[in-house]
Amino acid sequence: MRCMAPKIRVIDSHLHVWADTQEAANAFPYAQPPPETIKNDGSIDALIKQMDSNGVDGALVVQPINHKFDHSYVIQAIKDHPHRFKGMLLHDPDDNDPIARIEELCLKGFVGVRFNPYLWPRTGDKKWKSMAEGISLDVYKRCGELKLPVGIMCFQGISLHYDDIVQLLEQSPATMCILDHFGFTSLKNSLSFEQLLSLSKYPQLYVKISALFRLGGVHPYDKVKEERFLPLLRTFGSKRLLFGSDFPYVLGQPAAYSVHKLVEAWIEDVQDRRNIMSQTAERLFGAWS
């Protein structure tokens, strides 16, 4: 009798939801409109349908820039589907009492905090005020005390924020830190990838295997697998890697929301597969029921 491959639980550790146009008009206005081509594809209902169709068990919803610091739509998602969703809030560097705000949102299903360095004041060409000083450092340290991982989005490349990241890691080893989307280490930039690999010496640093399309490869992302994923697996180990789709942006790509099946196929060892597809996320953010 042929043995069936073990069912691997899938937790999507990186996606967004935003109100569709009707919801935005009625109750959840945009801070900035979503891309026109996927404007109505990022709603709570649209995501649930995609998850059900593709066998995704749970998800970490990262607060989208489209609603900026108004977390009410993600709160609604968590309230409507508490067994499917947890939230990662967006830190406001200009908030007068950011720690109180974070503690408040913790009570509403948020289990992590996002640092978007481009929300800090600009100090020059491709330069921003440091995330690793003043109240921002206090926030980062408090996240460690609250067991809230901090995700950092280096959208313009890790090299611009490398020194900040090192300072955060050095000054608060108790805070779990996660770099989104392979640290935005483009296939065209080997230096940035070497910087990412150098951070493996910090045991509290994790990397999301997410948004494959953002690295510059083409489907089925063989170069991403060979030049980014496998070196990360060898260097960090599967317990410090976690899968994410980047829904709804991924919908415009060939694999769309079934991209997790592609990543699963890259991972030969069953326990490594379990770690990357769900267990790392559940160790960081708590179990999805």
PDB file of C-alpha atoms in Angstrom:
ATOM      1  CA  MET A   1       0.000   0.000   0.000  1.00  0.00           C
ATOM      2  CA  ARG A   2       1.389   3.416  -0.985  1.00  0.00           C
ATOM      3  CA  CYS A   3       2.226   5.709   1.943  1.00  0.00           C
ATOM      4  CA  MET A   4       0.596   9.110   1.896  1.00  0.00           C
ATOM      5  CA  ALA A   5       2.830  12.136   2.388  1.00  0.00           C
ATOM      6  CA  PRO A   6       2.207  13.744   5.791  1.00  0.00           C
ATOM      7  CA  LYS A   7      -0.160  16.733   5.760  1.00  0.00           C
ATOM      8  CA  ILE A   8       1.832  19.837   6.526  1.00  0.00           C
ATOM      9  CA  ARG A   9       0.026  22.548   8.450  1.00  0.00           C
ATOM     10  CA  VAL A  10       0.356  25.926   6.711  1.00  0.00           C
ATOM     11  CA  ILE A  11       0.504  29.242   8.540  1.00  0.00           C
ATOM     12  CA  ASP A  12       0.929  32.250   6.272  1.00  0.00           C
ATOM     13  CA  SER A  13       3.152  34.566   8.296  1.00  0.00           C
ATOM     14  CA  HIS A  14       2.949  37.547   5.992  1.00  0.00           C
ATOM     15  CA  LEU A  15      -0.128  38.965   4.331  1.00  0.00           C
ATOM     16  CA  HIS A  16      -2.348  42.030   4.404  1.00  0.00           C
ATOM     17  CA  VAL A  17      -6.055  42.764   4.315  1.00  0.00           C
ATOM     18  CA  TRP A  18      -7.725  46.028   3.453  1.00  0.00           C
ATOM     19  CA  ALA A  19     -11.278  47.170   2.958  1.00  0.00           C
ATOM     20  CA  ASP A  20     -12.818  46.799  -0.478  1.00  0.00           C
ATOM     21  CA  THR A  21     -14.253  49.987  -2.002  1.00  0.00           C
ATOM     22  CA  GLN A  22     -17.695  49.474  -0.469  1.00  0.00           C
ATOM     23  CA  GLU A  23     -16.289  48.771   3.005  1.00  0.00           C
ATOM     24  CA  ALA A  24     -13.978  51.773   2.689  1.00  0.00           C
ATOM     25  CA  ALA A  25     -16.912  54.040   1.817  1.00  0.00           C
ATOM     26  CA  ASN A  26     -19.043  52.715   4.672  1.00  0.00           C
ATOM     27  CA  ALA A  27     -16.708  52.229   7.618  1.00  0.00           C
ATOM     28  CA  PHE A  28     -12.990  51.720   6.909  1.00  0.00           C
ATOM     29  CA  PRO A  29     -11.564  54.652   4.907  1.00  0.00           C
ATOM     30  CA  TYR A  30      -8.169  54.401   3.257  1.00  0.00           C
ATOM     31  CA  ALA A  31      -5.171  56.407   4.384  1.00  0.00           C
ATOM     32  CA  GLN A  32      -3.924  55.774   0.860  1.00  0.00           C
ATOM     33  CA  PRO A  33      -5.757  53.750  -1.789  1.00  0.00           C
ATOM     34  CA  PRO A  34      -4.579  50.200  -2.587  1.00  0.00           C
ATOM     35  CA  PRO A  35      -3.261  49.453  -6.089  1.00  0.00           C
ATOM     36  CA  GLU A  36      -6.125  49.738  -8.542  1.00  0.00           C
ATOM     37  CA  THR A  37      -5.613  46.245 -10.018  1.00  0.00           C
ATOM     38  CA  ILE A  38      -6.117  44.508  -6.663  1.00  0.00           C
ATOM     39  CA  LYS A  39      -8.189  47.126  -4.858  1.00  0.00           C
ATOM     40  CA  ASN A  40     -11.084  44.742  -4.211  1.00  0.00           C
ATOM     41  CA  ASP A  41      -8.987  41.583  -3.811  1.00  0.00           C
ATOM     42  CA  GLY A  42      -7.632  42.268  -0.329  1.00  0.00           C
ATOM     43  CA  SER A  43     -10.783  42.099   1.784  1.00  0.00           C
ATOM     44  CA  ILE A  44     -11.313  39.744   4.711  1.00  0.00           C
ATOM     45  CA  ASP A  45     -13.835  37.684   2.759  1.00  0.00           C
ATOM     46  CA  ALA A  46     -11.556  37.470  -0.281  1.00  0.00           C
ATOM     47  CA  LEU A  47      -8.703  36.216   1.898  1.00  0.00           C
ATOM     48  CA  ILE A  48     -10.809  33.581   3.634  1.00  0.00           C
ATOM     49  CA  LYS A  49     -11.876  32.217   0.239  1.00  0.00           C
ATOM     50  CA  GLN A  50      -8.256  32.026  -0.901  1.00  0.00           C
ATOM     51  CA  MET A  51      -7.166  30.310   2.317  1.00  0.00           C
ATOM     52  CA  ASP A  52      -9.969  27.753   2.117  1.00  0.00           C
ATOM     53  CA  SER A  53      -9.289  27.032  -1.564  1.00  0.00           C
ATOM     54  CA  ASN A  54      -5.554  26.572  -1.033  1.00  0.00           C
ATOM     55  CA  GLY A  55      -5.434  24.719   2.276  1.00  0.00           C
ATOM     56  CA  VAL A  56      -3.954  27.502   4.419  1.00  0.00           C
ATOM     57  CA  ASP A  57      -4.783  26.985   8.096  1.00  0.00           C
ATOM     58  CA  GLY A  58      -4.017  30.362   9.627  1.00  0.00           C
ATOM     59  CA  ALA A  59      -2.382  33.710   8.957  1.00  0.00           C
ATOM     60  CA  LEU A  60      -0.549  36.600  10.540  1.00  0.00           C
ATOM     61  CA  VAL A  61      -2.164  39.751   9.190  1.00  0.00           C
ATOM     62  CA  VAL A  62       0.346  42.591   8.919  1.00  0.00           C
ATOM     63  CA  GLN A  63      -1.271  46.016   9.227  1.00  0.00           C
ATOM     64  CA  PRO A  64      -1.315  47.490   5.696  1.00  0.00           C
ATOM     65  CA  ILE A  65      -0.056  50.951   4.872  1.00  0.00           C
ATOM     66  CA  ASN A  66      -3.393  51.549   3.127  1.00  0.00           C
ATOM     67  CA  HIS A  67      -5.045  51.973   6.548  1.00  0.00           C
ATOM     68  CA  LYS A  68      -1.814  53.225   8.120  1.00  0.00           C
ATOM     69  CA  PHE A  69      -2.278  53.494  11.917  1.00  0.00           C
ATOM     70  CA  ASP A  70      -6.031  52.845  11.918  1.00  0.00           C
ATOM     71  CA  HIS A  71      -6.060  49.167  12.894  1.00  0.00           C
ATOM     72  CA  SER A  72      -9.838  48.796  12.961  1.00  0.00           C
ATOM     73  CA  TYR A  73     -10.114  46.660   9.809  1.00  0.00           C
ATOM     74  CA  VAL A  74      -7.524  44.136  11.002  1.00  0.00           C
ATOM     75  CA  ILE A  75      -9.216  44.150  14.421  1.00  0.00           C
ATOM     76  CA  GLN A  76     -12.448  43.261  12.629  1.00  0.00           C
ATOM     77  CA  ALA A  77     -10.711  40.412  10.794  1.00  0.00           C
ATOM     78  CA  ILE A  78      -9.403  38.959  14.054  1.00  0.00           C
ATOM     79  CA  LYS A  79     -12.780  39.381  15.737  1.00  0.00           C
ATOM     80  CA  ASP A  80     -14.620  37.639  12.877  1.00  0.00           C
ATOM     81  CA  HIS A  81     -12.083  34.796  12.527  1.00  0.00           C
ATOM     82  CA  PRO A  82     -10.214  34.428  15.838  1.00  0.00           C
ATOM     83  CA  HIS A  83      -9.026  30.904  15.037  1.00  0.00           C
ATOM     84  CA  ARG A  84      -7.630  31.885  11.646  1.00  0.00           C
ATOM     85  CA  PHE A  85      -6.037  35.298  12.219  1.00  0.00           C
ATOM     86  CA  LYS A  86      -3.547  37.012  14.485  1.00  0.00           C
ATOM     87  CA  GLY A  87      -2.289  40.548  13.877  1.00  0.00           C
ATOM     88  CA  MET A  88       0.989  42.436  13.547  1.00  0.00           C
ATOM     89  CA  LEU A  89       0.468  46.123  14.283  1.00  0.00           C
ATOM     90  CA  LEU A  90       2.228  49.040  12.621  1.00  0.00           C
ATOM     91  CA  HIS A  91       4.324  51.158  14.968  1.00  0.00           C
ATOM     92  CA  ASP A  92       3.874  54.923  14.670  1.00  0.00           C
ATOM     93  CA  PRO A  93       7.238  56.656  15.306  1.00  0.00           C
ATOM     94  CA  ASP A  94       5.400  59.948  15.925  1.00  0.00           C
ATOM     95  CA  ASP A  95       3.049  58.573  18.584  1.00  0.00           C
ATOM     96  CA  ASN A  96       3.419  60.399  21.900  1.00  0.00           C
ATOM     97  CA  ASP A  97       2.774  57.206  23.886  1.00  0.00           C
ATOM     98  CA  PRO A  98       3.541  54.291  21.550  1.00  0.00           C
ATOM     99  CA  ILE A  99       4.076  51.733  24.293  1.00  0.00           C
ATOM    100  CA  ALA A 100       0.556  52.311  25.657  1.00  0.00           C
ATOM    101  CA  ARG A 101      -0.837  51.943  22.137  1.00  0.00           C
ATOM    102  CA  ILE A 102       1.016  48.664  21.615  1.00  0.00           C
ATOM    103  CA  GLU A 103      -0.166  47.319  24.963  1.00  0.00           C
ATOM    104  CA  GLU A 104      -3.746  48.283  24.042  1.00  0.00           C
ATOM    105  CA  LEU A 105      -3.595  46.463  20.691  1.00  0.00           C
ATOM    106  CA  CYS A 106      -2.096  43.372  22.354  1.00  0.00           C
ATOM    107  CA  LEU A 107      -5.450  42.924  24.034  1.00  0.00           C
ATOM    108  CA  LYS A 108      -7.166  42.871  20.626  1.00  0.00           C
ATOM    109  CA  GLY A 109      -5.291  39.982  19.045  1.00  0.00           C
ATOM    110  CA  PHE A 110      -2.046  41.613  17.916  1.00  0.00           C
ATOM    111  CA  VAL A 111       0.998  39.461  18.585  1.00  0.00           C
ATOM    112  CA  GLY A 112       3.769  41.362  16.813  1.00  0.00           C
ATOM    113  CA  VAL A 113       4.911  44.867  15.856  1.00  0.00           C
ATOM    114  CA  ARG A 114       6.047  46.132  12.477  1.00  0.00           C
ATOM    115  CA  PHE A 115       8.833  48.694  12.116  1.00  0.00           C
ATOM    116  CA  ASN A 116       8.657  50.435   8.728  1.00  0.00           C
ATOM    117  CA  PRO A 117      11.866  52.523   8.633  1.00  0.00           C
ATOM    118  CA  TYR A 118      10.419  54.852   5.967  1.00  0.00           C
ATOM    119  CA  LEU A 119       7.924  56.199   8.507  1.00  0.00           C
ATOM    120  CA  TRP A 120      10.772  57.716  10.527  1.00  0.00           C
ATOM    121  CA  PRO A 121      11.745  61.317   9.630  1.00  0.00           C
ATOM    122  CA  ARG A 122      13.969  61.582   6.559  1.00  0.00           C
ATOM    123  CA  THR A 123      17.418  63.008   7.306  1.00  0.00           C
ATOM    124  CA  GLY A 124      18.944  62.941   3.825  1.00  0.00           C
ATOM    125  CA  ASP A 125      19.019  61.085   0.534  1.00  0.00           C
ATOM    126  CA  LYS A 126      18.001  57.517   1.391  1.00  0.00           C
ATOM    127  CA  LYS A 127      18.588  58.277   5.065  1.00  0.00           C
ATOM    128  CA  TRP A 128      16.098  58.249   7.916  1.00  0.00           C
ATOM    129  CA  LYS A 129      16.258  58.845  11.644  1.00  0.00           C
ATOM    130  CA  SER A 130      17.532  55.762  13.442  1.00  0.00           C
ATOM    131  CA  MET A 131      15.100  53.112  14.671  1.00  0.00           C
ATOM    132  CA  ALA A 132      17.627  52.174  17.355  1.00  0.00           C
ATOM    133  CA  GLU A 133      17.576  55.239  19.577  1.00  0.00           C
ATOM    134  CA  GLY A 134      15.260  57.206  21.859  1.00  0.00           C
ATOM    135  CA  ILE A 135      11.635  56.150  22.220  1.00  0.00           C
ATOM    136  CA  SER A 136      11.930  53.748  19.275  1.00  0.00           C
ATOM    137  CA  LEU A 137      14.569  51.755  21.125  1.00  0.00           C
ATOM    138  CA  ASP A 138      12.361  51.815  24.225  1.00  0.00           C
ATOM    139  CA  VAL A 139       9.517  50.408  22.134  1.00  0.00           C
ATOM    140  CA  TYR A 140      11.751  47.696  20.714  1.00  0.00           C
ATOM    141  CA  LYS A 141      12.920  46.686  24.199  1.00  0.00           C
ATOM    142  CA  ARG A 142       9.346  46.707  25.541  1.00  0.00           C
ATOM    143  CA  CYS A 143       8.357  44.380  22.710  1.00  0.00           C
ATOM    144  CA  GLY A 144      10.922  41.926  24.045  1.00  0.00           C
ATOM    145  CA  GLU A 145       9.414  42.142  27.522  1.00  0.00           C
ATOM    146  CA  LEU A 146       5.935  41.568  26.087  1.00  0.00           C
ATOM    147  CA  LYS A 147       7.133  38.657  23.891  1.00  0.00           C
ATOM    148  CA  LEU A 148       6.104  40.557  20.770  1.00  0.00           C
ATOM    149  CA  PRO A 149       8.370  39.875  17.787  1.00  0.00           C
ATOM    150  CA  VAL A 150       9.294  42.933  15.739  1.00  0.00           C
ATOM    151  CA  GLY A 151       9.170  42.671  11.955  1.00  0.00           C
ATOM    152  CA  ILE A 152      11.302  45.057   9.899  1.00  0.00           C
ATOM    153  CA  MET A 153      10.464  45.955   6.310  1.00  0.00           C
ATOM    154  CA  CYS A 154      13.626  46.935   4.412  1.00  0.00           C
ATOM    155  CA  PHE A 155      11.728  47.750   1.210  1.00  0.00           C
ATOM    156  CA  GLN A 156      14.635  49.660  -0.356  1.00  0.00           C
ATOM    157  CA  GLY A 157      17.182  47.021   0.621  1.00  0.00           C
ATOM    158  CA  ILE A 158      18.762  45.771   3.827  1.00  0.00           C
ATOM    159  CA  SER A 159      21.993  47.692   3.231  1.00  0.00           C
ATOM    160  CA  LEU A 160      20.284  51.009   4.020  1.00  0.00           C
ATOM    161  CA  HIS A 161      19.197  49.721   7.433  1.00  0.00           C
ATOM    162  CA  TYR A 162      21.901  47.220   8.309  1.00  0.00           C
ATOM    163  CA  ASP A 163      23.551  49.361  11.011  1.00  0.00           C
ATOM    164  CA  ASP A 164      20.186  50.098  12.639  1.00  0.00           C
ATOM    165  CA  ILE A 165      19.287  46.403  12.670  1.00  0.00           C
ATOM    166  CA  VAL A 166      22.617  45.454  14.244  1.00  0.00           C
ATOM    167  CA  GLN A 167      22.144  48.106  16.946  1.00  0.00           C
ATOM    168  CA  LEU A 168      18.652  46.835  17.746  1.00  0.00           C
ATOM    169  CA  LEU A 169      19.885  43.249  17.944  1.00  0.00           C
ATOM    170  CA  GLU A 170      22.822  44.232  20.144  1.00  0.00           C
ATOM    171  CA  GLN A 171      20.824  46.438  22.504  1.00  0.00           C
ATOM    172  CA  SER A 172      17.873  44.105  23.047  1.00  0.00           C
ATOM    173  CA  PRO A 173      18.759  40.421  22.630  1.00  0.00           C
ATOM    174  CA  ALA A 174      15.447  39.474  24.273  1.00  0.00           C
ATOM    175  CA  THR A 175      13.409  40.916  21.384  1.00  0.00           C
ATOM    176  CA  MET A 176      12.731  38.500  18.563  1.00  0.00           C
ATOM    177  CA  CYS A 177      13.388  40.267  15.253  1.00  0.00           C
ATOM    178  CA  ILE A 178      12.064  39.184  11.854  1.00  0.00           C
ATOM    179  CA  LEU A 179      13.178  40.478   8.457  1.00  0.00           C
ATOM    180  CA  ASP A 180      10.442  40.486   5.838  1.00  0.00           C
ATOM    181  CA  HIS A 181      10.786  39.078   2.320  1.00  0.00           C
ATOM    182  CA  PHE A 182      14.318  37.601   2.496  1.00  0.00           C
ATOM    183  CA  GLY A 183      15.435  40.970   3.877  1.00  0.00           C
ATOM    184  CA  PHE A 184      14.726  42.417   0.408  1.00  0.00           C
ATOM    185  CA  THR A 185      18.011  40.938  -0.822  1.00  0.00           C
ATOM    186  CA  SER A 186      17.591  41.251  -4.569  1.00  0.00           C
ATOM    187  CA  LEU A 187      19.144  38.581  -6.759  1.00  0.00           C
ATOM    188  CA  LYS A 188      21.117  41.411  -8.349  1.00  0.00           C
ATOM    189  CA  ASN A 189      22.767  42.402  -5.063  1.00  0.00           C
ATOM    190  CA  SER A 190      25.114  39.789  -3.599  1.00  0.00           C
ATOM    191  CA  LEU A 191      26.500  42.255  -1.028  1.00  0.00           C
ATOM    192  CA  SER A 192      23.122  42.713   0.611  1.00  0.00           C
ATOM    193  CA  PHE A 193      22.705  38.961   0.843  1.00  0.00           C
ATOM    194  CA  GLU A 194      26.117  38.604   2.488  1.00  0.00           C
ATOM    195  CA  GLN A 195      24.980  41.193   5.031  1.00  0.00           C
ATOM    196  CA  LEU A 196      21.859  39.160   5.719  1.00  0.00           C
ATOM    197  CA  LEU A 197      23.855  35.951   6.192  1.00  0.00           C
ATOM    198  CA  SER A 198      26.196  37.764   8.590  1.00  0.00           C
ATOM    199  CA  LEU A 199      23.232  38.441  10.884  1.00  0.00           C
ATOM    200  CA  SER A 200      22.766  34.708  11.488  1.00  0.00           C
ATOM    201  CA  LYS A 201      25.110  35.025  14.484  1.00  0.00           C
ATOM    202  CA  TYR A 202      22.225  36.670  16.358  1.00  0.00           C
ATOM    203  CA  PRO A 203      19.982  33.809  17.534  1.00  0.00           C
ATOM    204  CA  GLN A 204      16.982  36.140  17.914  1.00  0.00           C
ATOM    205  CA  LEU A 205      16.987  37.052  14.197  1.00  0.00           C
ATOM    206  CA  TYR A 206      14.502  35.313  11.875  1.00  0.00           C
ATOM    207  CA  VAL A 207      13.836  35.623   8.135  1.00  0.00           C
ATOM    208  CA  LYS A 208      10.535  35.391   6.275  1.00  0.00           C
ATOM    209  CA  ILE A 209      10.551  33.229   3.165  1.00  0.00           C
ATOM    210  CA  SER A 210       7.958  35.477   1.611  1.00  0.00           C
ATOM    211  CA  ALA A 211       7.149  37.508  -1.506  1.00  0.00           C
ATOM    212  CA  LEU A 212       9.376  35.451  -3.795  1.00  0.00           C
ATOM    213  CA  PHE A 213       8.453  37.712  -6.711  1.00  0.00           C
ATOM    214  CA  ARG A 214      10.060  40.749  -5.055  1.00  0.00           C
ATOM    215  CA  LEU A 215      13.610  39.385  -5.403  1.00  0.00           C
ATOM    216  CA  GLY A 216      13.776  39.734  -9.168  1.00  0.00           C
ATOM    217  CA  GLY A 217      13.440  36.102 -10.242  1.00  0.00           C
ATOM    218  CA  VAL A 218      10.814  34.585 -12.489  1.00  0.00           C
ATOM    219  CA  HIS A 219       8.400  31.752 -11.810  1.00  0.00           C
ATOM    220  CA  PRO A 220       9.108  29.004 -10.729  1.00  0.00           C
ATOM    221  CA  TYR A 221      11.845  30.991  -8.935  1.00  0.00           C
ATOM    222  CA  ASP A 222      14.674  28.499  -9.363  1.00  0.00           C
ATOM    223  CA  LYS A 223      17.274  31.234  -8.810  1.00  0.00           C
ATOM    224  CA  VAL A 224      15.503  32.345  -5.638  1.00  0.00           C
ATOM    225  CA  LYS A 225      15.635  28.767  -4.420  1.00  0.00           C
ATOM    226  CA  GLU A 226      19.301  28.193  -5.269  1.00  0.00           C
ATOM    227  CA  GLU A 227      20.761  31.624  -4.505  1.00  0.00           C
ATOM    228  CA  ARG A 228      18.619  32.727  -1.576  1.00  0.00           C
ATOM    229  CA  PHE A 229      16.481  30.030   0.036  1.00  0.00           C
ATOM    230  CA  LEU A 230      18.951  27.139   0.252  1.00  0.00           C
ATOM    231  CA  PRO A 231      21.834  29.306   1.595  1.00  0.00           C
ATOM    232  CA  LEU A 232      19.441  30.715   4.225  1.00  0.00           C
ATOM    233  CA  LEU A 233      18.333  27.216   5.185  1.00  0.00           C
ATOM    234  CA  ARG A 234      21.947  26.096   5.579  1.00  0.00           C
ATOM    235  CA  THR A 235      22.973  29.215   7.524  1.00  0.00           C
ATOM    236  CA  PHE A 236      19.950  29.995   9.713  1.00  0.00           C
ATOM    237  CA  GLY A 237      18.318  26.570   9.912  1.00  0.00           C
ATOM    238  CA  SER A 238      14.629  25.896   9.454  1.00  0.00           C
ATOM    239  CA  LYS A 239      13.709  26.939  13.008  1.00  0.00           C
ATOM    240  CA  ARG A 240      14.515  30.554  12.105  1.00  0.00           C
ATOM    241  CA  LEU A 241      12.726  30.676   8.746  1.00  0.00           C
ATOM    242  CA  LEU A 242       8.988  31.118   8.208  1.00  0.00           C
ATOM    243  CA  PHE A 243       6.804  31.140   5.116  1.00  0.00           C
ATOM    244  CA  GLY A 244       4.664  34.072   4.015  1.00  0.00           C
ATOM    245  CA  SER A 245       2.753  34.793   0.822  1.00  0.00           C
ATOM    246  CA  ASP A 246       2.464  38.612   0.686  1.00  0.00           C
ATOM    247  CA  PHE A 247      -1.233  38.368  -0.185  1.00  0.00           C
ATOM    248  CA  PRO A 248      -2.903  40.138  -1.950  1.00  0.00           C
ATOM    249  CA  TYR A 249       0.115  41.381  -3.929  1.00  0.00           C
ATOM    250  CA  VAL A 250       0.991  37.770  -4.793  1.00  0.00           C
ATOM    251  CA  LEU A 251      -2.289  37.376  -6.685  1.00  0.00           C
ATOM    252  CA  GLY A 252      -0.753  38.956  -9.774  1.00  0.00           C
ATOM    253  CA  GLN A 253       1.973  36.284  -9.942  1.00  0.00           C
ATOM    254  CA  PRO A 254       1.815  32.914 -11.766  1.00  0.00           C
ATOM    255  CA  ALA A 255       1.406  30.749  -8.648  1.00  0.00           C
ATOM    256  CA  ALA A 256      -0.889  33.312  -7.004  1.00  0.00           C
ATOM    257  CA  TYR A 257      -2.005  32.213  -3.517  1.00  0.00           C
ATOM    258  CA  SER A 258      -0.891  28.604  -4.070  1.00  0.00           C
ATOM    259  CA  VAL A 259       2.755  29.730  -3.791  1.00  0.00           C
ATOM    260  CA  HIS A 260       3.131  27.831  -0.504  1.00  0.00           C
ATOM    261  CA  LYS A 261       3.050  24.578  -2.486  1.00  0.00           C
ATOM    262  CA  LEU A 262       6.085  25.738  -4.456  1.00  0.00           C
ATOM    263  CA  VAL A 263       8.025  26.525  -1.278  1.00  0.00           C
ATOM    264  CA  GLU A 264       7.006  23.231   0.326  1.00  0.00           C
ATOM    265  CA  ALA A 265       8.435  21.388  -2.687  1.00  0.00           C
ATOM    266  CA  TRP A 266      11.811  23.045  -2.106  1.00  0.00           C
ATOM    267  CA  ILE A 267      12.155  21.469   1.348  1.00  0.00           C
ATOM    268  CA  GLU A 268      13.224  17.827   1.382  1.00  0.00           C
ATOM    269  CA  ASP A 269      13.299  17.162   5.125  1.00  0.00           C
ATOM    270  CA  VAL A 270       9.827  16.765   6.658  1.00  0.00           C
ATOM    271  CA  GLN A 271      10.709  18.485   9.939  1.00  0.00           C
ATOM    272  CA  ASP A 272      12.298  21.399   8.091  1.00  0.00           C
ATOM    273  CA  ARG A 273       9.080  21.653   6.089  1.00  0.00           C
ATOM    274  CA  ARG A 274       6.975  21.688   9.253  1.00  0.00           C
ATOM    275  CA  ASN A 275       9.167  24.383  10.785  1.00  0.00           C
ATOM    276  CA  ILE A 276       9.101  26.732   7.809  1.00  0.00           C
ATOM    277  CA  MET A 277       5.460  26.244   6.906  1.00  0.00           C
ATOM    278  CA  SER A 278       4.007  26.591  10.410  1.00  0.00           C
ATOM    279  CA  GLN A 279       6.008  25.691  13.506  1.00  0.00           C
ATOM    280  CA  THR A 280       8.450  28.616  13.474  1.00  0.00           C
ATOM    281  CA  ALA A 281       5.509  31.012  13.210  1.00  0.00           C
ATOM    282  CA  GLU A 282       3.669  29.282  16.039  1.00  0.00           C
ATOM    283  CA  ARG A 283       6.748  29.373  18.281  1.00  0.00           C
ATOM    284  CA  LEU A 284       7.023  33.122  17.660  1.00  0.00           C
ATOM    285  CA  PHE A 285       3.364  34.141  17.740  1.00  0.00           C
ATOM    286  CA  GLY A 286       1.571  31.354  19.588  1.00  0.00           C
ATOM    287  CA  ALA A 287      -0.427  28.444  18.259  1.00  0.00           C
ATOM    288  CA  TRP A 288      -3.298  28.867  15.826  1.00  0.00           C
ATOM    289  CA  SER A 289      -6.216  26.750  17.070  1.00  0.00           C
TER     290      SER A 289
END
